Amino acid sequence: MALSKHDIETRKKELEKFLDAYPAKTKKNRRSHIVVRDSSLEEQQIIEANTRTIPGVITNRGCAYAGCKGVVLGPIKDMAHIVHGPIGCSYYAWGTRRNKAKTKDGEVNLINYAFSSDMQESDVVFGGDKKLAAMVDEIVETFKPKAVTISATCPVGLIGDDIGAVAKAAEAKHGIPVMSFSCEGYKGVSQSAGHHIANNVLMQRVIGSGEIEEAEGKYAINILGEYNIGGDSWEIERVLKDIGYHVVSVMTGDGSYETLKNAHTAELNLVQCHRSINYIAEMLEEKYGTPWLKVNFIGVQSTIESLRNMATYFGDPALTQKTEEVIARELAAVESKLEQFKKICDGKTAFCFVGGSRGHHYQGLFKEIGIDTVLAGYEFAHRDDYEGREVIPDIKLDADSKNIEEIKVSKDEKRYKIRILKERLDQIKDKIPLSYYGGMIKDMPDGSIMVDDLNHYETEEFIKILKPDILASGIKDKYVIQKMGIPSKQLHSYDYSGPYAGFRGALKFAEDITMGFTSPTWNYITPPWKQKPILDGTVTEG
Ligand code: CFN
Ligand code: HCA
């Protein structure tokens, strides 16, 4: 639902007005994190992102420890993930992310555990490394993990406990990898720093350490940036395996040390979340020449497009045919049911504010059930997630490699590289719509709003201006929103539901969103803009 130029200007004025409540410096800062979409402008619209949150502004962001241990490491089920720090850091990350994992009988699955060194004042004063070393011993003996990770929380960096030395000694003692992650919460400006730290160590220590040289199946792929929230990766894998793909590893949803170590044998890396694991995709490409392909399995059309792009990449007519057969079958199973839900959702509007990729990924799915996204944003994404990594096929031969060519990518003076195996390049460059690298801004309709690091005050003010029918975000604002009379959908945890990925997932999402709208709860609560003053006229006693 694009707005006219006049309405865009009105919207900008409304925005300026509520930002006036901030002190001048804060206003200037926050203004640079907000964009009102206007495609008529000659210059590409830009947004400030991945910068420090102003103290005092109630942000939705997390910390580096959350990004490292909680997001990237946590879903790996056969490793013991030790948190060196106060118990709260463990407790508040225990089982909340809904990254599901299952194993066969007899295999190690530690997904439901929270291992904390329970740091006390005496540890802060005298050092906690002895306690940590004893803890690693106990865990290895009791749980027999395939590997151990030790994640640092804020006090560890402050008191200088050497977790690297503890890990090294434990590794020598037990003969399994024990890896340390200096992901103290205060590092960087958000979870994003933690993703990077986790990516680096996994690449250095785990990926490529397996003995297998060639993948054990045809069309071998890894799925990167897929964390199996609510079972998403199981649903994606079901479809991929049916088409004939061999999934070497998923990073890191329902992931394991055993599969990760052979991830280098895949012929293609799919990148679902482009914020948390692009580093590994790029490092795999550098080290092993494995190309990566941006995919999006959220939404029916995005799923179809991703599957077709994969088939194009492998360039085998039999695979393409099977892909089309599976698409037709899956589509037939959900299409008419989706239409039913669409009848109820059609014409409604949503806010879509999630971490670093879902704020964009879910917009297509909302649209498929008739819902326009009027405000979207990321907690901690970087500028390229908004502004895009536009692909310009400026092909030149890579001097260091015989069979690899390079597509240079440039946007906003930054350069990104996408390498694709030479023999497949010609097929790919014409057939794959490279818009996947385009970022959120260009996909948003005129007049819609993008906000980086949305805070509580702005959430309430934007609700007043835009009057959304539903808000998709996280636990921190969910209940405030519902108390305002507006349905809220958690797009981090899926509110105990899911999967939402792929064909069946889209249907589940449509069903849940429709339930959100049709719940009788809303008969008992009125949104603020519909509220009449409770007290009318003068107050009388009695
Ligand atoms: S599962 Fe992912 S999809 S990994 Fe990332 S950027 Fe978080 S934990 Mo919450 S739901 Fe969210 Fe993304 Fe990638 Fe999840 S949008 S904030 S750090 N995220
Ligand atoms: C995190 C994890 C989180 C939090 C979700 C939320 C997740 O950032 O540490 O705030 O609702 O998905 O579990 O993003």
JSON list of C-alpha atoms and ligand atoms in Angstrom, two decimals, residues 71 97 191 195 227 229 273 275-276 354-358 380 491-492, ligand 1:
[
{"chain": "A", "resi": 71, "resn": "VAL", "atom": "CA", "xyz": [22.33, -17.93, 18.92]},
{"chain": "A", "resi": 97, "resn": "ARG", "atom": "CA", "xyz": [15.03, -19.62, 21.97]},
{"chain": "A", "resi": 191, "resn": "GLN", "atom": "CA", "xyz": [24.41, -9.71, 19.54]},
{"chain": "A", "resi": 195, "resn": "HIS", "atom": "CA", "xyz": [27.83, -14.07, 15.95]},
{"chain": "A", "resi": 227, "resn": "TYR", "atom": "CA", "xyz": [18.44, -22.40, 13.67]},
{"chain": "A", "resi": 229, "resn": "ILE", "atom": "CA", "xyz": [13.25, -22.39, 15.65]},
{"chain": "A", "resi": 273, "resn": "CYS", "atom": "CA", "xyz": [20.00, -15.68, 7.79]},
{"chain": "A", "resi": 275, "resn": "ARG", "atom": "CA", "xyz": [23.32, -11.50, 9.42]},
{"chain": "A", "resi": 276, "resn": "SER", "atom": "CA", "xyz": [24.49, -14.20, 11.78]},
{"chain": "A", "resi": 354, "resn": "VAL", "atom": "CA", "xyz": [12.92, -8.62, 14.54]},
{"chain": "A", "resi": 355, "resn": "GLY", "atom": "CA", "xyz": [16.63, -9.21, 15.05]},
{"chain": "A", "resi": 356, "resn": "GLY", "atom": "CA", "xyz": [18.82, -9.15, 11.98]},
{"chain": "A", "resi": 357, "resn": "SER", "atom": "CA", "xyz": [17.01, -10.82, 9.09]},
{"chain": "A", "resi": 358, "resn": "ARG", "atom": "CA", "xyz": [13.42, -11.77, 9.89]},
{"chain": "A", "resi": 380, "resn": "PHE", "atom": "CA", "xyz": [21.12, -5.18, 15.25]},
{"chain": "A", "resi": 491, "resn": "LEU", "atom": "CA", "xyz": [8.73, -13.85, 15.39]},
{"chain": "A", "resi": 492, "resn": "HIS", "atom": "CA", "xyz": [11.70, -14.98, 17.45]},
{"chain": "B", "resi": 1, "resn": "CFN", "atom": "S1", "xyz": [16.95, -17.33, 14.92]},
{"chain": "B", "resi": 1, "resn": "CFN", "atom": "FE1", "xyz": [18.06, -15.75, 13.86]},
{"chain": "B", "resi": 1, "resn": "CFN", "atom": "S2", "xyz": [17.40, -15.13, 11.90]},
{"chain": "B", "resi": 1, "resn": "CFN", "atom": "S3", "xyz": [20.23, -15.71, 13.83]},
{"chain": "B", "resi": 1, "resn": "CFN", "atom": "FE2", "xyz": [19.57, -13.82, 14.57]},
{"chain": "B", "resi": 1, "resn": "CFN", "atom": "S4", "xyz": [19.47, -12.49, 12.88]},
{"chain": "B", "resi": 1, "resn": "CFN", "atom": "FE3", "xyz": [18.27, -13.55, 16.71]},
{"chain": "B", "resi": 1, "resn": "CFN", "atom": "S5", "xyz": [17.71, -15.18, 18.00]},
{"chain": "B", "resi": 1, "resn": "CFN", "atom": "MO1", "xyz": [15.92, -13.76, 17.89]},
{"chain": "B", "resi": 1, "resn": "CFN", "atom": "S6", "xyz": [14.84, -14.60, 16.11]},
{"chain": "B", "resi": 1, "resn": "CFN", "atom": "FE4", "xyz": [16.22, -13.14, 15.33]},
{"chain": "B", "resi": 1, "resn": "CFN", "atom": "FE5", "xyz": [17.52, -13.40, 13.16]},
{"chain": "B", "resi": 1, "resn": "CFN", "atom": "FE6", "xyz": [19.51, -14.51, 12.14]},
{"chain": "B", "resi": 1, "resn": "CFN", "atom": "FE7", "xyz": [16.78, -15.48, 16.04]},
{"chain": "B", "resi": 1, "resn": "CFN", "atom": "S7", "xyz": [15.77, -12.14, 13.36]},
{"chain": "B", "resi": 1, "resn": "CFN", "atom": "S8", "xyz": [16.91, -11.93, 17.01]},
{"chain": "B", "resi": 1, "resn": "CFN", "atom": "S9", "xyz": [20.40, -13.14, 16.54]},
{"chain": "B", "resi": 1, "resn": "CFN", "atom": "N1", "xyz": [17.72, -14.17, 14.93]}
]
